[in-house]
PDB file of C-alpha atoms in Angstrom:
ATOM      1  CA  MET P   1      -0.041   0.069  -0.214  1.00  0.00           C
ATOM      2  CA  THR P   2       1.054   3.658  -0.496  1.00  0.00           C
ATOM      3  CA  GLU P   3       2.403   5.576   2.425  1.00  0.00           C
ATOM      4  CA  PRO P   4      -0.090   7.985   3.306  1.00  0.00           C
ATOM      5  CA  LEU P   5       0.837  11.557   2.795  1.00  0.00           C
ATOM      6  CA  THR P   6       1.497  13.723   5.996  1.00  0.00           C
ATOM      7  CA  ILE P   7       2.073  17.532   5.455  1.00  0.00           C
ATOM      8  CA  ALA P   8       2.956  19.627   8.410  1.00  0.00           C
ATOM      9  CA  ILE P   9       2.763  23.035   8.298  1.00  0.00           C
ATOM     10  CA  ASP P  10       4.058  25.458  10.955  1.00  0.00           C
ATOM     11  CA  GLY P  11       3.772  29.559  10.971  1.00  0.00           C
ATOM     12  CA  PRO P  12       3.158  32.656  13.076  1.00  0.00           C
ATOM     13  CA  SER P  13      -0.400  34.284  13.183  1.00  0.00           C
ATOM     14  CA  GLY P  14      -1.738  35.577   9.882  1.00  0.00           C
ATOM     15  CA  SER P  15       0.754  33.993   7.712  1.00  0.00           C
ATOM     16  CA  GLY P  16      -2.036  32.198   5.973  1.00  0.00           C
ATOM     17  CA  LYS P  17      -1.622  28.692   7.532  1.00  0.00           C
ATOM     18  CA  SER P  18      -5.191  27.843   8.124  1.00  0.00           C
ATOM     19  CA  SER P  19      -6.577  28.994   4.637  1.00  0.00           C
ATOM     20  CA  VAL P  20      -3.537  27.399   2.777  1.00  0.00           C
ATOM     21  CA  ALA P  21      -3.685  24.258   4.581  1.00  0.00           C
ATOM     22  CA  ARG P  22      -7.393  23.888   4.015  1.00  0.00           C
ATOM     23  CA  ALA P  23      -7.029  24.572   0.397  1.00  0.00           C
ATOM     24  CA  VAL P  24      -4.198  22.095  -0.116  1.00  0.00           C
ATOM     25  CA  ALA P  25      -5.902  19.337   1.836  1.00  0.00           C
ATOM     26  CA  GLN P  26      -9.008  19.797  -0.437  1.00  0.00           C
ATOM     27  CA  ARG P  27      -6.896  19.650  -3.615  1.00  0.00           C
ATOM     28  CA  LEU P  28      -5.126  16.815  -2.736  1.00  0.00           C
ATOM     29  CA  GLY P  29      -8.120  14.860  -1.515  1.00  0.00           C
ATOM     30  CA  VAL P  30      -6.889  14.470   2.185  1.00  0.00           C
ATOM     31  CA  GLY P  31      -7.892  15.016   5.568  1.00  0.00           C
ATOM     32  CA  TYR P  32      -7.040  18.069   7.471  1.00  0.00           C
ATOM     33  CA  LEU P  33      -6.286  18.992  11.288  1.00  0.00           C
ATOM     34  CA  ASP P  34      -6.480  22.456  12.683  1.00  0.00           C
ATOM     35  CA  THR P  35      -4.167  21.865  16.028  1.00  0.00           C
ATOM     36  CA  GLY P  36      -4.431  25.750  16.936  1.00  0.00           C
ATOM     37  CA  ALA P  37      -8.251  25.035  17.350  1.00  0.00           C
ATOM     38  CA  MET P  38      -7.405  22.599  20.085  1.00  0.00           C
ATOM     39  CA  TYR P  39      -5.917  25.317  22.193  1.00  0.00           C
ATOM     40  CA  ARG P  40      -8.685  27.423  21.668  1.00  0.00           C
ATOM     41  CA  ALA P  41     -11.481  24.898  22.342  1.00  0.00           C
ATOM     42  CA  LEU P  42      -9.650  24.137  25.683  1.00  0.00           C
ATOM     43  CA  THR P  43      -9.431  27.932  26.376  1.00  0.00           C
ATOM     44  CA  TRP P  44     -13.456  28.088  25.594  1.00  0.00           C
ATOM     45  CA  TRP P  45     -14.032  25.233  28.025  1.00  0.00           C
ATOM     46  CA  CYS P  46     -12.126  26.613  30.689  1.00  0.00           C
ATOM     47  CA  LEU P  47     -13.722  29.992  30.312  1.00  0.00           C
ATOM     48  CA  GLU P  48     -17.046  28.467  30.302  1.00  0.00           C
ATOM     49  CA  HIS P  49     -16.421  26.341  33.417  1.00  0.00           C
ATOM     50  CA  GLY P  50     -14.708  29.058  35.359  1.00  0.00           C
ATOM     51  CA  ILE P  51     -11.346  27.472  35.379  1.00  0.00           C
ATOM     52  CA  ASP P  52      -8.516  29.908  36.342  1.00  0.00           C
ATOM     53  CA  LEU P  53      -6.220  29.670  33.372  1.00  0.00           C
ATOM     54  CA  ALA P  54      -3.255  30.629  35.593  1.00  0.00           C
ATOM     55  CA  ASP P  55      -3.799  27.313  37.711  1.00  0.00           C
ATOM     56  CA  THR P  56      -1.303  25.393  35.126  1.00  0.00           C
ATOM     57  CA  SER P  57      -2.211  21.852  36.565  1.00  0.00           C
ATOM     58  CA  VAL P  58      -5.925  22.318  36.708  1.00  0.00           C
ATOM     59  CA  VAL P  59      -5.851  23.611  32.933  1.00  0.00           C
ATOM     60  CA  ALA P  60      -3.633  20.471  32.170  1.00  0.00           C
ATOM     61  CA  GLU P  61      -6.169  17.977  33.834  1.00  0.00           C
ATOM     62  CA  ALA P  62      -9.055  19.685  31.826  1.00  0.00           C
ATOM     63  CA  ALA P  63      -6.925  18.947  28.711  1.00  0.00           C
ATOM     64  CA  ARG P  64      -6.758  15.435  29.392  1.00  0.00           C
ATOM     65  CA  SER P  65     -10.381  15.035  29.865  1.00  0.00           C
ATOM     66  CA  LEU P  66     -11.650  17.713  27.193  1.00  0.00           C
ATOM     67  CA  PRO P  67     -14.609  15.948  25.329  1.00  0.00           C
ATOM     68  CA  LEU P  68     -13.183  17.410  21.851  1.00  0.00           C
ATOM     69  CA  GLU P  69     -14.483  16.536  18.466  1.00  0.00           C
ATOM     70  CA  GLN P  70     -13.052  18.014  15.415  1.00  0.00           C
ATOM     71  CA  SER P  71     -14.251  17.438  11.587  1.00  0.00           C
ATOM     72  CA  THR P  72     -11.568  16.200   9.087  1.00  0.00           C
ATOM     73  CA  ASP P  73     -13.288  17.749   6.151  1.00  0.00           C
ATOM     74  CA  PRO P  74     -11.048  20.721   4.978  1.00  0.00           C
ATOM     75  CA  SER P  75     -14.386  22.327   3.363  1.00  0.00           C
ATOM     76  CA  ALA P  76     -16.189  22.179   6.747  1.00  0.00           C
ATOM     77  CA  PRO P  77     -13.776  22.301   9.834  1.00  0.00           C
ATOM     78  CA  VAL P  78     -16.244  21.954  12.484  1.00  0.00           C
ATOM     79  CA  VAL P  79     -15.074  21.893  16.126  1.00  0.00           C
ATOM     80  CA  SER P  80     -17.378  20.695  19.093  1.00  0.00           C
ATOM     81  CA  VAL P  81     -16.753  20.350  22.623  1.00  0.00           C
ATOM     82  CA  GLY P  82     -19.088  18.323  24.836  1.00  0.00           C
ATOM     83  CA  GLY P  83     -21.910  18.145  22.036  1.00  0.00           C
ATOM     84  CA  THR P  84     -21.613  21.916  21.648  1.00  0.00           C
ATOM     85  CA  ASP P  85     -20.599  23.373  18.427  1.00  0.00           C
ATOM     86  CA  VAL P  86     -17.827  26.071  19.111  1.00  0.00           C
ATOM     87  CA  THR P  87     -16.547  26.498  15.824  1.00  0.00           C
ATOM     88  CA  ASP P  88     -17.387  30.220  16.002  1.00  0.00           C
ATOM     89  CA  ALA P  89     -17.111  30.631  19.585  1.00  0.00           C
ATOM     90  CA  ILE P  90     -13.451  29.588  19.855  1.00  0.00           C
ATOM     91  CA  ARG P  91     -12.689  32.693  17.340  1.00  0.00           C
ATOM     92  CA  THR P  92     -14.196  35.280  19.566  1.00  0.00           C
ATOM     93  CA  SER P  93     -11.772  38.138  20.937  1.00  0.00           C
ATOM     94  CA  ALA P  94     -12.462  36.540  24.453  1.00  0.00           C
ATOM     95  CA  VAL P  95     -10.844  33.373  23.299  1.00  0.00           C
ATOM     96  CA  SER P  96      -8.247  34.962  21.221  1.00  0.00           C
ATOM     97  CA  THR P  97      -7.225  37.200  24.144  1.00  0.00           C
ATOM     98  CA  ALA P  98      -6.823  34.179  26.532  1.00  0.00           C
ATOM     99  CA  VAL P  99      -5.679  31.465  24.349  1.00  0.00           C
ATOM    100  CA  SER P 100      -1.822  32.216  24.991  1.00  0.00           C
ATOM    101  CA  ALA P 101      -2.241  31.497  28.721  1.00  0.00           C
ATOM    102  CA  VAL P 102      -3.244  27.821  27.641  1.00  0.00           C
ATOM    103  CA  ALA P 103      -0.861  27.499  24.458  1.00  0.00           C
ATOM    104  CA  THR P 104       2.086  28.549  26.740  1.00  0.00           C
ATOM    105  CA  ASN P 105       0.876  26.196  29.516  1.00  0.00           C
ATOM    106  CA  ARG P 106       4.107  23.484  29.817  1.00  0.00           C
ATOM    107  CA  GLU P 107       1.753  20.903  31.321  1.00  0.00           C
ATOM    108  CA  VAL P 108      -0.796  21.504  28.599  1.00  0.00           C
ATOM    109  CA  ARG P 109       1.301  21.166  25.361  1.00  0.00           C
ATOM    110  CA  PRO P 110       2.343  17.555  25.778  1.00  0.00           C
ATOM    111  CA  VAL P 111      -1.081  16.426  26.236  1.00  0.00           C
ATOM    112  CA  LEU P 112      -2.460  18.090  23.187  1.00  0.00           C
ATOM    113  CA  GLN P 113       0.520  17.172  20.976  1.00  0.00           C
ATOM    114  CA  ALA P 114       0.109  13.434  21.923  1.00  0.00           C
ATOM    115  CA  LEU P 115      -3.520  13.797  20.738  1.00  0.00           C
ATOM    116  CA  GLN P 116      -2.099  15.725  17.431  1.00  0.00           C
ATOM    117  CA  ARG P 117      -0.046  12.913  16.725  1.00  0.00           C
ATOM    118  CA  ASP P 118      -2.827  10.407  17.108  1.00  0.00           C
ATOM    119  CA  LEU P 119      -5.317  12.454  15.062  1.00  0.00           C
ATOM    120  CA  MET P 120      -2.932  12.866  12.484  1.00  0.00           C
ATOM    121  CA  ALA P 121      -2.286   9.178  12.184  1.00  0.00           C
ATOM    122  CA  ARG P 122      -5.972   8.313  12.356  1.00  0.00           C
ATOM    123  CA  ILE P 123      -6.654  10.902   9.555  1.00  0.00           C
ATOM    124  CA  ALA P 124      -4.167   9.815   7.191  1.00  0.00           C
ATOM    125  CA  ASP P 125      -4.963   6.387   7.483  1.00  0.00           C
ATOM    126  CA  ALA P 126      -8.790   7.102   6.780  1.00  0.00           C
ATOM    127  CA  THR P 127      -8.173   9.494   3.967  1.00  0.00           C
ATOM    128  CA  GLY P 128      -4.875   8.605   2.460  1.00  0.00           C
ATOM    129  CA  GLY P 129      -3.037  11.571   4.047  1.00  0.00           C
ATOM    130  CA  VAL P 130      -3.318  14.621   6.247  1.00  0.00           C
ATOM    131  CA  VAL P 131      -2.470  18.391   6.386  1.00  0.00           C
ATOM    132  CA  ALA P 132      -1.921  19.537   9.751  1.00  0.00           C
ATOM    133  CA  GLU P 133      -0.993  23.187  10.798  1.00  0.00           C
ATOM    134  CA  GLY P 134      -0.456  25.081  13.933  1.00  0.00           C
ATOM    135  CA  ARG P 135       2.669  25.446  16.137  1.00  0.00           C
ATOM    136  CA  ASP P 136       5.463  22.913  16.646  1.00  0.00           C
ATOM    137  CA  ILE P 137       3.931  20.390  13.981  1.00  0.00           C
ATOM    138  CA  THR P 138       6.985  20.558  11.839  1.00  0.00           C
ATOM    139  CA  THR P 139       9.342  20.021  14.763  1.00  0.00           C
ATOM    140  CA  VAL P 140       7.949  18.317  17.702  1.00  0.00           C
ATOM    141  CA  VAL P 141       4.361  16.703  16.793  1.00  0.00           C
ATOM    142  CA  ALA P 142       5.451  15.458  13.400  1.00  0.00           C
ATOM    143  CA  PRO P 143       9.288  15.822  12.555  1.00  0.00           C
ATOM    144  CA  ASP P 144       8.823  12.547  10.310  1.00  0.00           C
ATOM    145  CA  ALA P 145       6.035  14.125   8.315  1.00  0.00           C
ATOM    146  CA  ARG P 146       6.895  13.495   4.530  1.00  0.00           C
ATOM    147  CA  VAL P 147       6.524  17.135   3.937  1.00  0.00           C
ATOM    148  CA  ARG P 148       7.374  19.974   6.380  1.00  0.00           C
ATOM    149  CA  ILE P 149       6.913  23.948   5.657  1.00  0.00           C
ATOM    150  CA  LEU P 150       7.176  26.723   7.616  1.00  0.00           C
ATOM    151  CA  LEU P 151       4.714  29.406   6.094  1.00  0.00           C
ATOM    152  CA  THR P 152       5.762  32.979   7.048  1.00  0.00           C
ATOM    153  CA  ALA P 153       5.188  36.550   5.871  1.00  0.00           C
ATOM    154  CA  SER P 154       6.034  39.962   7.163  1.00  0.00           C
ATOM    155  CA  GLU P 155       4.610  41.492  10.322  1.00  0.00           C
ATOM    156  CA  GLU P 156       2.806  44.193   7.947  1.00  0.00           C
ATOM    157  CA  ALA P 157       1.418  41.422   5.708  1.00  0.00           C
ATOM    158  CA  ARG P 158       0.413  39.309   8.652  1.00  0.00           C
ATOM    159  CA  LEU P 159      -1.299  42.059  10.381  1.00  0.00           C
ATOM    160  CA  ARG P 160      -3.291  43.284   7.237  1.00  0.00           C
ATOM    161  CA  ARG P 161      -4.592  39.786   7.046  1.00  0.00           C
ATOM    162  CA  ARG P 162      -5.737  39.153  10.253  1.00  0.00           C
ATOM    163  CA  SER P 163      -7.117  42.726  10.516  1.00  0.00           C
ATOM    164  CA  THR P 164      -9.180  42.107   7.374  1.00  0.00           C
ATOM    165  CA  GLU P 165     -10.385  38.650   8.710  1.00  0.00           C
ATOM    166  CA  LEU P 166     -11.368  40.208  12.160  1.00  0.00           C
ATOM    167  CA  HIS P 167     -12.460  43.521  11.167  1.00  0.00           C
ATOM    168  CA  GLY P 168     -13.344  43.372   7.429  1.00  0.00           C
ATOM    169  CA  SER P 169     -10.702  46.177   6.786  1.00  0.00           C
ATOM    170  CA  ALA P 170      -7.118  46.587   6.577  1.00  0.00           C
ATOM    171  CA  ASP P 171      -7.111  50.387   7.421  1.00  0.00           C
ATOM    172  CA  ALA P 172      -4.787  51.829   9.836  1.00  0.00           C
ATOM    173  CA  ALA P 173      -7.398  51.754  12.677  1.00  0.00           C
ATOM    174  CA  ALA P 174      -8.429  48.164  11.933  1.00  0.00           C
ATOM    175  CA  VAL P 175      -4.470  47.184  11.710  1.00  0.00           C
ATOM    176  CA  GLU P 176      -3.709  48.875  15.137  1.00  0.00           C
ATOM    177  CA  ALA P 177      -6.714  47.364  16.689  1.00  0.00           C
ATOM    178  CA  THR P 178      -5.288  43.975  15.681  1.00  0.00           C
ATOM    179  CA  ARG P 179      -1.760  44.482  16.403  1.00  0.00           C
ATOM    180  CA  ASP P 180      -1.551  43.696  19.981  1.00  0.00           C
ATOM    181  CA  GLN P 181      -3.334  40.321  19.505  1.00  0.00           C
ATOM    182  CA  VAL P 182      -1.076  39.015  16.753  1.00  0.00           C
ATOM    183  CA  VAL P 183       2.419  40.405  17.881  1.00  0.00           C
ATOM    184  CA  ARG P 184       1.681  39.819  21.644  1.00  0.00           C
ATOM    185  CA  ARG P 185       0.466  36.205  20.993  1.00  0.00           C
ATOM    186  CA  ASP P 186       3.572  35.258  18.768  1.00  0.00           C
ATOM    187  CA  ARG P 187       5.868  37.011  21.455  1.00  0.00           C
ATOM    188  CA  GLN P 188       4.297  34.875  24.067  1.00  0.00           C
ATOM    189  CA  ASP P 189       3.883  31.813  21.880  1.00  0.00           C
ATOM    190  CA  SER P 190       7.557  31.812  21.264  1.00  0.00           C
ATOM    191  CA  THR P 191       8.460  31.170  24.451  1.00  0.00           C
ATOM    192  CA  VAL P 192       7.426  27.720  24.158  1.00  0.00           C
ATOM    193  CA  SER P 193       7.162  27.126  20.638  1.00  0.00           C
ATOM    194  CA  GLN P 194       9.624  27.478  17.498  1.00  0.00           C
ATOM    195  CA  PHE P 195       7.845  28.486  14.435  1.00  0.00           C
ATOM    196  CA  GLU P 196       9.786  31.998  13.324  1.00  0.00           C
ATOM    197  CA  ASP P 197      12.612  30.000  11.744  1.00  0.00           C
ATOM    198  CA  ALA P 198      12.775  26.771   9.637  1.00  0.00           C
ATOM    199  CA  ALA P 199      14.317  23.822  11.305  1.00  0.00           C
ATOM    200  CA  GLU P 200      16.509  21.478   9.306  1.00  0.00           C
ATOM    201  CA  GLY P 201      14.668  19.837   6.534  1.00  0.00           C
ATOM    202  CA  VAL P 202      11.845  22.245   6.770  1.00  0.00           C
ATOM    203  CA  VAL P 203      10.917  24.447   3.751  1.00  0.00           C
ATOM    204  CA  LEU P 204      10.163  28.069   4.371  1.00  0.00           C
ATOM    205  CA  VAL P 205       7.623  29.621   2.259  1.00  0.00           C
ATOM    206  CA  ASP P 206       7.288  33.394   2.422  1.00  0.00           C
ATOM    207  CA  THR P 207       3.828  34.357   1.403  1.00  0.00           C
ATOM    208  CA  SER P 208       4.384  38.169   1.917  1.00  0.00           C
ATOM    209  CA  ASP P 209       3.848  39.218  -1.600  1.00  0.00           C
ATOM    210  CA  LEU P 210       1.639  36.153  -2.539  1.00  0.00           C
ATOM    211  CA  THR P 211      -2.026  36.188  -2.796  1.00  0.00           C
ATOM    212  CA  LEU P 212      -3.881  33.290  -1.368  1.00  0.00           C
ATOM    213  CA  GLU P 213      -4.028  31.232  -4.405  1.00  0.00           C
ATOM    214  CA  GLY P 214      -0.070  32.301  -5.129  1.00  0.00           C
ATOM    215  CA  SER P 215       0.496  30.741  -1.454  1.00  0.00           C
ATOM    216  CA  ILE P 216      -1.461  27.744  -2.241  1.00  0.00           C
ATOM    217  CA  GLU P 217       0.400  26.865  -5.384  1.00  0.00           C
ATOM    218  CA  ALA P 218       3.723  27.967  -3.734  1.00  0.00           C
ATOM    219  CA  VAL P 219       2.927  24.976  -0.858  1.00  0.00           C
ATOM    220  CA  LEU P 220       1.651  22.503  -3.716  1.00  0.00           C
ATOM    221  CA  ASP P 221       4.715  23.118  -5.616  1.00  0.00           C
ATOM    222  CA  VAL P 222       6.822  21.960  -2.430  1.00  0.00           C
ATOM    223  CA  VAL P 223       4.737  18.974  -1.701  1.00  0.00           C
ATOM    224  CA  ALA P 224       5.126  18.142  -5.664  1.00  0.00           C
ATOM    225  CA  GLY P 225       9.105  18.394  -5.094  1.00  0.00           C
ATOM    226  CA  ALA P 226       8.870  16.160  -2.155  1.00  0.00           C
ATOM    227  CA  THR P 227       6.648  13.423  -3.522  1.00  0.00           C
ATOM    228  CA  GLY P 228       7.605  13.626  -7.202  1.00  0.00           C
ATOM    229  CA  ASP P 229       4.002  14.253  -8.254  1.00  0.00           C
ATOM    230  CA  ASP P 230       2.376  17.072  -9.905  1.00  0.00           C
ATOM    231  CA  ALA P 231       0.265  18.261  -6.711  1.00  0.00           C
ATOM    232  CA  SER P 232      -1.723  20.936  -8.298  1.00  0.00           C
TER     233      SER P 232
END
């Protein structure tokens, strides 16, 4: 049997990871895993149940028992916790502001990383492959992935994209309203995760001056080069 195609994509906030990873998974006909959604879902759960995010051990215990379900279809990335659809709820400002406290919890990360490895294997077996994106995917979660990519972009480009996503505009006011969330989160997350420099064997793809379609094609080119196939 042909070995499932595993693609790991890391990168900072606003680099285009999620949009590009979903599109690549769709075009290749394989499953998709948004690992960042796991940290957001856990953050939502803790906030919903009044768990102090500063209590690292309690949050880690919540991670071990989190009733999380994620769809693997890149065209419909639904996230549910305890039977509640939180796909939209985990993208609110309240969760975005608090998620770094969970993502930088050194007791939580190994728990969710083990889950990510398990899910990647199951998705790949079920669909013939998986595109997983987030933090530490290329180095900690899936260092043996067939394709490993660090998707990056300039701070200006990342702020513009995230501002458009959150506020529907990339004007000066909207960008400034987004700056703290993007820059602060990357700074905090970088204390526990390596996503700013490509590790050995990881291909760097800079999307600063690329459209979404251009970014997708750039990643598909990397996949084609690694597999010897025309991925597009």
